[in-house]
Coordinates of C-alpha atoms and ligand atoms in Angstrom, one line a residue:
M1 CA 114.9 30.4 -19.4
A2 CA 111.4 29.4 -18.2
A3 CA 110.0 26.4 -17.7
K4 CA 109.0 24.3 -20.5
R5 CA 104.8 24.1 -19.7
T6 CA 103.3 20.5 -19.7
K7 CA 100.0 19.9 -22.2
Y8 CA 97.0 18.8 -20.9
I9 CA 94.4 15.9 -22.7
F10 CA 91.6 15.8 -20.0
T11 CA 90.2 12.9 -20.7
T12 CA 86.1 12.0 -20.0
G13 CA 83.9 9.9 -20.6
G14 CA 80.0 9.8 -21.6
V15 CA 76.3 7.8 -22.4
V16 CA 77.6 4.7 -20.1
S17 CA 80.2 4.0 -17.4
S18 CA 82.9 0.7 -17.9
I19 CA 83.5 2.4 -22.1
G20 CA 87.4 2.4 -21.8
K21 CA 88.7 6.0 -21.0
G22 CA 91.3 4.3 -19.2
L23 CA 92.5 2.4 -21.7
A24 CA 91.6 5.2 -24.5
S25 CA 94.1 7.4 -22.2
A26 CA 96.8 5.4 -22.0
S27 CA 96.7 4.3 -25.4
L28 CA 97.3 7.4 -26.6
G29 CA 99.9 7.4 -23.8
A30 CA 101.5 5.1 -25.9
L31 CA 101.3 6.4 -28.5
L32 CA 102.6 9.8 -28.2
E33 CA 105.2 7.9 -25.7
A34 CA 106.2 6.0 -29.7
R35 CA 106.8 10.0 -30.5
G36 CA 109.2 10.6 -28.3
L37 CA 107.2 12.4 -26.0
R38 CA 107.6 12.6 -22.2
V39 CA 104.0 11.4 -21.1
T40 CA 102.2 11.2 -17.8
F41 CA 99.0 10.5 -16.4
M42 CA 96.1 11.1 -13.3
K43 CA 93.2 9.5 -13.0
L44 CA 90.4 12.3 -11.0
D45 CA 87.7 10.4 -9.1
P46 CA 84.7 11.9 -8.2
Y47 CA 83.5 9.4 -5.4
I48 CA 84.1 10.3 -1.9
N49 CA 86.0 7.6 -0.8
V50 CA 89.7 9.1 0.3
D51 CA 91.8 6.0 -1.6
P52 CA 89.9 3.0 -3.2
G53 CA 91.5 1.1 -0.4
T54 CA 88.7 0.1 1.5
M55 CA 86.3 -0.6 -1.0
S56 CA 85.4 -4.0 -2.4
P57 CA 86.6 -5.6 -5.5
Y58 CA 83.3 -6.0 -6.6
Q59 CA 82.6 -2.3 -6.2
H60 CA 86.1 -0.7 -7.3
G61 CA 88.0 -3.8 -9.4
E62 CA 91.5 -3.9 -8.6
V63 CA 93.3 -1.5 -5.9
Y64 CA 96.5 -0.8 -7.8
V65 CA 99.4 -0.1 -5.6
T66 CA 102.1 1.8 -6.5
D67 CA 106.0 1.8 -5.4
D68 CA 105.1 4.8 -3.1
G69 CA 102.1 3.4 -1.5
A70 CA 99.7 4.8 -2.6
E71 CA 96.3 2.9 -3.2
T72 CA 94.6 3.6 -6.3
D73 CA 92.2 2.6 -9.4
L74 CA 93.0 0.3 -11.5
D75 CA 93.5 2.6 -14.5
L76 CA 96.6 3.7 -12.9
G77 CA 98.0 -0.2 -13.8
H78 CA 96.4 0.7 -17.6
Y79 CA 99.0 3.9 -17.6
E80 CA 101.6 1.9 -16.4
R81 CA 101.1 -1.1 -18.5
F82 CA 101.3 1.2 -21.8
T83 CA 104.0 3.8 -21.2
S84 CA 107.0 4.5 -18.7
A85 CA 105.3 6.7 -16.9
R86 CA 105.5 5.5 -13.2
M87 CA 102.7 6.9 -11.2
S88 CA 102.6 8.0 -7.7
R89 CA 100.8 9.3 -4.5
G90 CA 99.8 12.1 -6.3
S91 CA 98.3 10.5 -9.6
N92 CA 95.3 9.7 -8.6
V93 CA 92.6 12.1 -6.4
T94 CA 89.0 11.9 -5.2
T95 CA 87.0 13.9 -4.0
G96 CA 87.4 13.1 -0.5
K97 CA 91.3 13.4 -0.7
I98 CA 90.3 17.2 -2.2
Y99 CA 87.7 17.7 0.5
Q100 CA 89.9 16.3 3.5
A101 CA 92.8 18.7 2.2
V102 CA 90.2 21.5 2.2
I103 CA 88.3 20.8 5.2
S104 CA 92.3 20.0 7.4
K105 CA 93.0 24.2 5.4
E106 CA 90.0 25.1 7.0
R107 CA 90.6 24.3 10.1
R108 CA 94.1 25.5 10.6
G109 CA 92.1 28.7 9.9
E110 CA 94.2 28.9 6.1
Y111 CA 91.3 30.4 4.5
L112 CA 91.5 33.8 6.4
G113 CA 88.2 34.1 7.3
A114 CA 86.3 33.7 3.6
T115 CA 83.4 31.2 3.5
V116 CA 84.9 28.1 2.0
Q117 CA 83.1 27.1 -1.0
V118 CA 83.1 24.4 -3.9
I119 CA 84.0 27.1 -6.3
P120 CA 86.7 28.4 -5.8
H121 CA 88.3 26.6 -3.1
I122 CA 87.6 22.5 -4.3
T123 CA 87.8 23.6 -7.3
D124 CA 91.5 25.6 -6.6
E125 CA 92.2 22.7 -4.6
I126 CA 91.8 20.1 -7.9
K127 CA 93.9 22.0 -10.2
S128 CA 96.7 22.6 -8.2
R129 CA 97.1 18.9 -7.4
V130 CA 97.0 18.8 -11.6
I131 CA 99.8 21.1 -11.6
E132 CA 101.4 19.7 -9.2
A133 CA 101.3 15.7 -10.6
T134 CA 102.2 16.6 -14.2
Q135 CA 104.7 19.2 -13.8
N136 CA 107.8 16.8 -15.7
A137 CA 106.0 15.9 -18.5
D138 CA 105.9 17.1 -22.2
V139 CA 101.9 15.9 -22.4
A140 CA 99.7 15.0 -19.5
I141 CA 96.8 12.0 -20.0
I142 CA 94.2 13.5 -16.9
E143 CA 91.3 11.3 -16.7
I144 CA 88.0 12.0 -15.3
G145 CA 86.1 9.5 -13.8
G146 CA 82.8 8.4 -14.1
T147 CA 79.9 9.4 -16.8
V148 CA 79.4 13.0 -17.5
G149 CA 76.2 14.1 -16.1
D150 CA 76.9 12.9 -12.7
I151 CA 76.4 14.9 -10.1
E152 CA 79.1 14.6 -8.2
S153 CA 82.1 14.8 -11.2
L154 CA 80.9 18.9 -11.7
P155 CA 83.3 19.9 -9.5
F156 CA 86.7 18.3 -11.7
L157 CA 84.9 19.4 -14.9
E158 CA 84.7 22.8 -13.3
A159 CA 88.0 22.2 -13.1
I160 CA 89.0 21.6 -16.1
R161 CA 87.5 23.7 -18.0
Q162 CA 88.8 26.9 -16.0
L163 CA 92.8 24.7 -16.7
K164 CA 91.7 24.7 -20.5
L165 CA 91.3 28.3 -20.3
E166 CA 94.3 28.6 -18.0
A167 CA 96.5 26.4 -20.6
G168 CA 95.6 28.9 -23.6
A169 CA 95.3 28.0 -28.1
N170 CA 97.0 24.7 -28.3
N171 CA 98.2 23.4 -24.9
A172 CA 95.3 21.9 -23.6
V173 CA 92.8 19.6 -25.7
S174 CA 89.3 17.6 -24.2
M175 CA 89.0 14.3 -25.5
H176 CA 85.4 12.0 -24.9
V177 CA 84.9 8.7 -25.4
T178 CA 81.2 8.1 -25.8
L179 CA 79.7 4.8 -27.6
V180 CA 78.0 4.5 -30.9
P181 CA 75.5 1.5 -30.4
W182 CA 75.1 -1.1 -33.1
I183 CA 70.7 -1.4 -33.2
G184 CA 70.5 -4.9 -34.6
A185 CA 66.7 -4.4 -35.0
A186 CA 67.3 -1.0 -37.3
G187 CA 70.3 -2.2 -38.7
E188 CA 72.0 1.3 -37.9
L189 CA 74.7 2.2 -35.9
K190 CA 73.2 5.0 -33.6
T191 CA 74.4 8.5 -32.7
K192 CA 72.0 10.3 -30.3
P193 CA 73.4 9.2 -27.5
T194 CA 77.3 10.8 -28.7
Q195 CA 75.2 13.7 -29.7
H196 CA 73.5 14.1 -26.0
S197 CA 76.4 13.3 -24.3
V198 CA 78.6 16.0 -26.0
K199 CA 75.1 18.0 -25.3
E200 CA 76.1 18.0 -21.3
M201 CA 79.6 18.6 -22.3
R202 CA 78.8 22.0 -23.8
E203 CA 76.4 22.9 -20.9
I204 CA 79.1 22.8 -18.1
G205 CA 81.1 24.9 -21.1
V206 CA 83.8 22.5 -22.2
Q207 CA 83.8 21.2 -26.2
P208 CA 85.3 18.2 -26.8
D209 CA 87.8 18.7 -29.3
I210 CA 88.5 14.6 -29.7
L211 CA 85.7 12.1 -29.8
V212 CA 86.7 8.8 -29.3
C213 CA 83.9 6.7 -30.5
R214 CA 83.9 3.2 -28.9
T215 CA 82.0 0.6 -31.2
D216 CA 81.5 -2.9 -32.5
R217 CA 82.7 -2.8 -36.3
P218 CA 83.9 0.7 -38.1
L219 CA 82.3 4.1 -38.4
S220 CA 81.3 4.9 -42.3
R221 CA 82.4 8.5 -43.4
S222 CA 79.1 9.4 -43.3
I223 CA 78.6 8.2 -40.0
K224 CA 81.6 10.5 -38.9
E225 CA 80.1 13.4 -41.0
K226 CA 76.7 12.8 -39.1
I227 CA 78.3 12.7 -35.7
S228 CA 80.7 15.8 -36.5
M229 CA 77.8 18.3 -37.6
F230 CA 75.8 17.1 -34.4
S231 CA 78.3 17.6 -31.7
N232 CA 80.5 20.6 -33.2
V233 CA 83.5 18.5 -33.8
P234 CA 85.5 18.3 -37.2
V235 CA 85.1 15.5 -38.7
D236 CA 88.5 14.2 -38.6
Q237 CA 88.9 14.6 -35.0
V238 CA 86.0 12.0 -34.7
V239 CA 88.2 8.6 -34.3
A240 CA 86.5 5.1 -34.4
A241 CA 87.9 3.1 -31.7
V242 CA 86.5 -0.3 -33.0
D243 CA 86.3 -3.0 -30.5
A244 CA 89.9 -4.8 -30.6
S245 CA 91.2 -8.6 -30.4
N246 CA 92.9 -7.5 -27.4
I247 CA 94.0 -4.5 -25.4
Y248 CA 97.3 -4.0 -26.8
E249 CA 95.4 -3.3 -30.4
L250 CA 94.3 -0.7 -28.9
P251 CA 97.3 1.9 -29.7
I252 CA 97.7 0.4 -33.3
L253 CA 94.3 0.4 -34.4
L254 CA 93.9 4.4 -32.8
N255 CA 96.9 5.4 -34.4
A256 CA 95.6 4.1 -38.0
E257 CA 92.7 6.5 -37.5
G258 CA 95.2 9.1 -36.9
I259 CA 94.7 10.2 -33.4
D260 CA 98.0 10.2 -31.9
E261 CA 98.8 12.9 -35.2
K262 CA 95.6 15.1 -34.6
V263 CA 96.5 15.6 -31.2
C264 CA 100.1 16.8 -32.0
E265 CA 99.0 19.5 -34.3
L266 CA 95.9 20.3 -31.7
L267 CA 98.8 21.0 -29.2
N268 CA 101.4 22.4 -31.7
I269 CA 103.6 19.8 -30.8
W270 CA 106.3 18.7 -33.4
S271 CA 107.4 15.2 -33.5
R272 CA 108.2 12.2 -35.0
A273 CA 106.3 9.8 -36.7
P274 CA 105.4 6.8 -33.7
D275 CA 107.6 4.1 -33.7
L276 CA 104.8 0.9 -33.5
S277 CA 106.9 -1.9 -33.6
G278 CA 106.8 -3.0 -30.4
W279 CA 103.3 -2.9 -30.3
Q280 CA 103.2 -4.3 -33.4
R281 CA 105.7 -7.7 -32.2
V282 CA 103.0 -7.9 -29.4
H283 CA 99.9 -8.2 -31.1
E284 CA 101.0 -10.2 -33.4
R285 CA 102.5 -13.0 -30.7
F286 CA 99.3 -12.6 -29.3
T287 CA 97.2 -13.2 -32.8
R288 CA 99.5 -16.1 -33.6
P289 CA 101.5 -17.8 -31.0
T290 CA 103.6 -20.6 -32.2
K291 CA 104.3 -22.9 -29.1
G292 CA 101.3 -24.3 -28.3
T293 CA 98.5 -23.6 -25.2
A294 CA 99.1 -23.8 -21.3
K295 CA 95.8 -23.8 -19.6
I296 CA 96.3 -22.1 -16.2
A297 CA 93.2 -22.1 -13.3
V298 CA 93.1 -19.1 -11.3
V299 CA 91.8 -20.1 -8.2
G300 CA 89.8 -17.2 -6.0
K301 CA 86.8 -15.3 -4.5
Y302 CA 86.2 -12.4 -7.2
V303 CA 86.3 -14.7 -9.9
H304 CA 83.4 -13.8 -11.8
L305 CA 84.0 -9.8 -11.7
R306 CA 87.4 -9.8 -13.9
D307 CA 88.4 -6.6 -13.3
S308 CA 88.9 -7.3 -9.8
Y309 CA 92.4 -9.4 -10.8
K310 CA 93.0 -6.9 -13.5
S311 CA 96.7 -6.4 -13.6
L312 CA 96.3 -10.4 -13.0
H313 CA 95.0 -11.4 -16.0
E314 CA 97.5 -8.9 -17.8
A315 CA 100.6 -10.6 -16.2
I316 CA 99.6 -14.1 -17.1
I317 CA 99.0 -13.1 -20.2
H318 CA 102.3 -11.2 -20.6
G319 CA 103.8 -14.7 -19.8
G320 CA 101.8 -16.6 -22.6
L321 CA 103.4 -13.8 -25.0
A322 CA 107.1 -14.3 -23.7
N323 CA 107.1 -18.0 -23.9
D324 CA 105.2 -17.9 -27.1
C325 CA 102.1 -20.0 -26.1
R326 CA 98.5 -19.2 -25.9
V327 CA 97.4 -18.8 -21.8
E328 CA 93.8 -19.9 -21.5
L329 CA 92.5 -18.8 -18.6
D330 CA 89.8 -20.8 -16.5
Y331 CA 89.2 -19.1 -13.1
V332 CA 87.7 -21.2 -10.5
D333 CA 85.7 -20.0 -8.0
S334 CA 87.4 -21.2 -4.6
E335 CA 84.1 -21.5 -2.5
Q336 CA 82.9 -24.6 -5.2
L337 CA 85.8 -26.4 -4.1
E338 CA 84.9 -26.1 -0.5
K339 CA 82.8 -28.7 -0.3
A340 CA 84.3 -30.7 -3.5
S341 CA 85.5 -34.4 -3.0
A342 CA 88.7 -35.3 -4.1
Q343 CA 86.7 -36.4 -6.9
E344 CA 85.7 -33.4 -7.9
L345 CA 88.0 -31.2 -7.4
E346 CA 90.3 -33.7 -9.6
Q347 CA 87.6 -33.2 -12.3
R348 CA 87.6 -29.5 -11.6
L349 CA 91.2 -29.2 -11.5
S350 CA 93.2 -32.2 -14.0
G351 CA 93.0 -29.8 -17.4
A352 CA 95.2 -27.7 -15.5
D353 CA 98.6 -27.4 -16.7
G354 CA 99.5 -24.6 -13.4
I355 CA 97.4 -23.6 -10.8
L356 CA 97.8 -19.8 -10.1
V357 CA 95.9 -18.8 -6.1
P358 CA 95.7 -14.9 -6.1
G359 CA 96.2 -12.6 -3.1
G360 CA 92.4 -12.0 -1.4
F361 CA 91.1 -11.1 2.2
G362 CA 88.3 -12.4 4.2
E363 CA 87.6 -16.0 5.0
R364 CA 85.0 -17.1 1.9
G365 CA 86.2 -19.6 -0.3
V366 CA 89.7 -19.7 1.8
E367 CA 89.3 -23.4 2.2
G368 CA 88.6 -24.3 -1.2
K369 CA 91.8 -22.4 -2.3
I370 CA 94.1 -24.6 0.5
K371 CA 92.2 -27.5 -1.5
A372 CA 93.6 -26.4 -4.6
I373 CA 97.1 -25.6 -3.3
G374 CA 97.5 -29.0 -2.2
Y375 CA 95.9 -30.5 -5.2
A376 CA 99.3 -28.8 -6.9
R377 CA 101.5 -30.1 -4.4
E378 CA 100.5 -33.5 -4.6
H379 CA 100.1 -33.9 -7.8
G380 CA 103.3 -31.8 -9.6
V381 CA 101.2 -29.3 -10.8
P382 CA 103.2 -26.0 -11.2
F383 CA 101.8 -23.3 -8.5
F384 CA 102.1 -19.8 -8.0
G385 CA 100.9 -18.5 -4.6
I386 CA 100.8 -15.0 -4.5
C387 CA 100.2 -12.8 -1.0
L388 CA 97.3 -14.6 0.6
G389 CA 98.3 -17.3 -1.7
M390 CA 101.2 -17.8 -0.5
Q391 CA 100.0 -17.3 2.9
L392 CA 97.4 -20.2 2.6
A393 CA 100.6 -22.2 0.9
V394 CA 102.1 -22.5 4.2
V395 CA 98.7 -23.2 5.4
E396 CA 98.6 -25.9 3.5
Y397 CA 102.1 -27.3 3.9
A398 CA 102.0 -26.6 8.0
R399 CA 98.6 -29.1 8.0
N400 CA 99.5 -31.4 5.6
V401 CA 103.1 -32.2 5.2
A402 CA 104.8 -30.7 8.8
S403 CA 101.6 -32.3 11.2
M404 CA 100.5 -29.1 12.1
E405 CA 96.8 -29.8 13.0
G406 CA 94.4 -26.8 12.6
A407 CA 97.1 -24.5 11.3
N408 CA 95.6 -21.6 9.8
S409 CA 96.0 -18.0 9.2
A410 CA 95.1 -15.7 12.5
E411 CA 93.2 -13.5 9.8
F412 CA 90.8 -16.8 9.3
D413 CA 91.2 -18.9 12.8
A414 CA 92.4 -16.2 15.8
S415 CA 92.6 -19.4 17.9
S416 CA 94.6 -21.7 15.9
R417 CA 96.9 -23.5 18.0
F418 CA 99.5 -23.0 14.8
P419 CA 99.0 -19.9 13.2
V420 CA 101.4 -20.4 10.9
I421 CA 100.8 -16.6 9.3
D422 CA 100.0 -13.9 12.2
L423 CA 99.9 -10.2 12.3
M424 CA 103.1 -8.6 13.3
P425 CA 103.1 -6.4 16.4
E426 CA 102.8 -2.9 14.5
Q427 CA 99.9 -4.5 12.7
R428 CA 98.2 -5.2 16.0
Q429 CA 98.1 -1.3 16.8
V430 CA 96.1 0.0 13.8
R431 CA 92.8 0.6 14.1
D432 CA 91.7 2.4 11.1
K433 CA 91.4 0.2 8.2
G434 CA 92.5 2.7 5.4
A435 CA 95.8 3.1 4.0
T436 CA 97.6 1.0 7.4
M437 CA 98.5 -1.9 5.0
R438 CA 101.9 -3.1 5.0
L439 CA 102.2 -0.9 1.8
G440 CA 104.1 0.2 -1.4
A441 CA 107.5 -1.3 -2.3
Y442 CA 110.1 -2.7 -0.4
P443 CA 113.5 -4.3 -1.1
C444 CA 113.7 -8.7 -0.5
R445 CA 117.1 -10.7 -0.7
L446 CA 116.6 -14.0 -2.5
D447 CA 118.5 -17.1 -1.3
Q448 CA 122.1 -17.7 -3.6
G449 CA 120.8 -20.7 -5.1
S450 CA 117.3 -21.0 -4.5
L451 CA 114.9 -21.0 -7.9
A452 CA 113.4 -17.5 -6.5
S453 CA 117.2 -16.5 -7.6
T454 CA 117.1 -18.2 -10.6
I455 CA 113.7 -16.8 -12.0
Y456 CA 114.8 -13.3 -10.8
G457 CA 119.2 -14.1 -12.2
A458 CA 119.4 -11.7 -9.1
T459 CA 119.2 -11.6 -5.7
E460 CA 118.1 -8.0 -4.4
I461 CA 114.8 -7.0 -5.9
S462 CA 112.3 -4.9 -4.9
E463 CA 108.5 -5.7 -5.3
R464 CA 105.3 -3.7 -4.3
H465 CA 102.9 -5.2 -1.1
R466 CA 99.5 -4.7 0.0
H467 CA 99.0 -7.2 3.3
R468 CA 98.5 -7.3 6.9
Y469 CA 99.6 -10.6 7.8
E470 CA 103.0 -12.3 7.1
V471 CA 104.5 -15.7 8.4
N472 CA 105.4 -16.5 11.6
N473 CA 108.2 -16.5 12.9
D474 CA 107.9 -18.6 15.9
L475 CA 106.8 -21.1 13.8
R476 CA 109.4 -20.9 10.8
E477 CA 112.1 -23.2 11.7
Q478 CA 109.9 -26.0 12.4
L479 CA 108.6 -25.5 8.7
A480 CA 111.8 -25.3 7.2
A481 CA 112.5 -28.5 9.2
K482 CA 109.8 -29.9 7.3
G483 CA 111.0 -29.0 3.8
L484 CA 109.5 -25.8 2.9
R485 CA 112.4 -23.4 2.1
F486 CA 111.7 -19.9 2.9
S487 CA 113.7 -18.2 -0.5
G488 CA 113.4 -14.3 0.0
T489 CA 112.9 -12.1 2.9
S490 CA 113.6 -9.2 4.0
P491 CA 116.4 -7.6 4.1
D492 CA 116.6 -8.3 8.2
K493 CA 115.7 -11.4 7.4
R494 CA 112.1 -10.7 9.6
L495 CA 109.8 -11.1 6.8
V496 CA 109.2 -13.9 4.7
E497 CA 109.1 -12.6 1.1
M498 CA 109.2 -16.2 -1.0
I499 CA 108.7 -19.6 -0.9
E500 CA 109.4 -22.7 -3.0
L501 CA 109.2 -26.6 -3.1
P502 CA 112.6 -28.2 -3.3
G503 CA 111.5 -31.4 -5.3
H504 CA 108.3 -30.3 -6.8
P505 CA 108.4 -29.2 -10.5
Y506 CA 107.2 -25.6 -10.0
F507 CA 105.8 -24.3 -6.8
V508 CA 106.5 -21.0 -5.6
G509 CA 104.9 -17.7 -3.6
C510 CA 105.5 -14.5 -3.1
Q511 CA 104.0 -12.1 -0.3
F512 CA 104.0 -9.2 -2.8
H513 CA 102.6 -8.4 -5.5
P514 CA 104.4 -9.1 -9.0
E515 CA 101.8 -8.4 -11.4
L516 CA 101.4 -5.0 -10.7
K517 CA 105.0 -4.4 -12.4
S518 CA 104.5 -6.5 -14.9
R519 CA 104.3 -5.6 -18.6
P520 CA 103.6 -6.7 -22.4
M521 CA 107.2 -5.4 -23.1
S522 CA 108.7 -6.9 -20.3
P523 CA 107.0 -9.4 -18.8
H524 CA 107.7 -9.9 -15.2
P525 CA 109.9 -12.8 -15.0
L526 CA 107.5 -14.7 -12.3
F527 CA 105.1 -14.8 -14.2
V528 CA 106.9 -15.9 -17.1
H529 CA 108.5 -19.2 -15.6
F530 CA 105.2 -20.2 -13.8
V531 CA 103.8 -20.1 -17.7
K532 CA 106.5 -21.7 -19.1
A533 CA 106.6 -24.3 -16.3
S534 CA 102.4 -25.0 -17.1
L535 CA 103.9 -25.2 -20.5
E536 CA 106.2 -28.1 -20.4
R537 CA 103.6 -29.8 -18.3
A538 CA 101.1 -29.3 -21.2
R539 CA 103.4 -30.4 -23.6
A540 CA 105.0 -33.0 -20.9
L541 CA 101.3 -34.4 -20.5
A542 CA 100.4 -34.1 -24.8
A543 CA 103.3 -36.1 -25.6
G544 CA 102.5 -39.0 -22.9
S545 CA 98.4 -39.3 -24.1
S546 CA 99.9 -39.6 -27.9
R547 CA 102.3 -42.5 -26.8
G548 CA 99.1 -43.8 -25.1
T549 CA 100.6 -43.4 -21.6
D550 CA 99.9 -41.1 -18.9
D551 CA 103.5 -40.4 -17.3
R552 CA 101.8 -37.6 -15.8
P553 CA 104.5 -36.1 -13.3
R554 CA 103.5 -37.2 -10.1
A555 CA 104.3 -36.4 -6.2
D556 CA 102.1 -38.6 -4.7
A557 CA 104.6 -38.4 -1.1
P558 CA 104.4 -35.2 -0.1
A559 CA 107.9 -33.4 -1.2
N560 CA 110.3 -33.6 1.6
Ligands
LIG601 N1 94.5 -10.8 3.4 C1 96.2 -11.0 3.8 C2 96.7 -10.3 4.4 O1 96.4 -9.0 4.6 C3 96.8 -11.3 3.0 C4 96.8 -10.1 1.4 C5 96.5 -9.9 0.0 O2 96.4 -11.0 -0.3 N2 97.0 -9.1 -0.6 O3 98.0 -10.2 4.9

């Protein structure tokens, strides 16, 4: 029997960047999955970096890590959060990766004397990667980064034009995401940017089949008709994506616009009506939580660009969903805490029911994070440290409890007398920066009876990593003797994976990135329990103040 062929949906974006192609793709994927189809995704990024791993979070937002250790675009996080599809190394392709492969083939003489060119060699490399990475799905949603009209996205658009042609009728659709802005002065929604964007698409030979129009208000029938007329897209294939109150409402909104039904019709797919009850429950919980609010301070360096902490932000929200509470997030710039006096620190952090220090690289703001961790430890505020956040919790404990004066991570002070965080020998050999960290899923064993094992309800776990530095094994004993518990390690015990502080209401750190695996319908236990502890503190404080007393839990003496 011939293998069933994968049908394609190609997502492109027009008018402006950050238009939400990733979320539109992920939401459509969720709807198709809710119809019982096997869905996968791919992201094609036109930049020349081989992967986003070497890019600053300010440039590119979060680097999303897959189980198999690829450093990828943050849209892959949306795909994994919205569906059960699992992304891997082949799911994110960049211009850099394509050229690297083509140039190596040329050096090996594999092109047999041909002149190597953008068409067909680069486009063929793109096409073969798309075919390879999507072959086991019913439907593959392939998103092209950037905006149509960018010079660098042309080879990708040419490749999808060819793939669409080769797939034939009913096997591929092109979905174009555009903007329909409201111009206040004219009191009108404007369709011209969409018209121009579709014109660009048609110039390169791809007629969009579905238009997803981002807008801040519903599109009337007459506006849709106007867009349809000028863009040559049938009116019932013009879909409004009205700004949602939260991203998990998007599948519901797009379904109401009929997008999944239309896509199935165009792809000639017979499927059941989608079961959206899960999404409805998530949306309901998000909009009307019944158990109050937990205020969480996220103390980090990249707080001015939310995309840098995309998965983290979502995972905290998921923790709120699991606890049926609202989570109020306060992003605190760690650099501003560096110079803060004790009183200013108190002012900035005393409103927080929980303090989270996320992952990061580089020295800026590090001392501010250490201060925030010290505050959480001493005041019994629930604390969650992730990757760098855990490493700095070890530094703080070493300095302020274990009397290791000047303790630091070797990342920030190579000559510290107490390098409690240091490179393992294998990382010392590394010269290239790209793809050389400890990356991807590794197993971790949790101590029986530890808080960590209670949270997970297991002692064997697997989580995703992205770091170079580790807890220094030479100083581990000394820290443990002073009360810091190393509750999770690699199975060979060489690497510390989790820490906790017995006697503190909730103080947990992990070397890995649990936020990468949290989903709205299966929130990650570490976020569920951190939000739970924060909510408990909020309630205890509220009960205390309503009785007119301050019975906030205190642990002024170090908990050792
Ligand atoms: N900079 C630290 C390391 O490389 C932490 C990395 C992170 O937080 N992802 O180990």
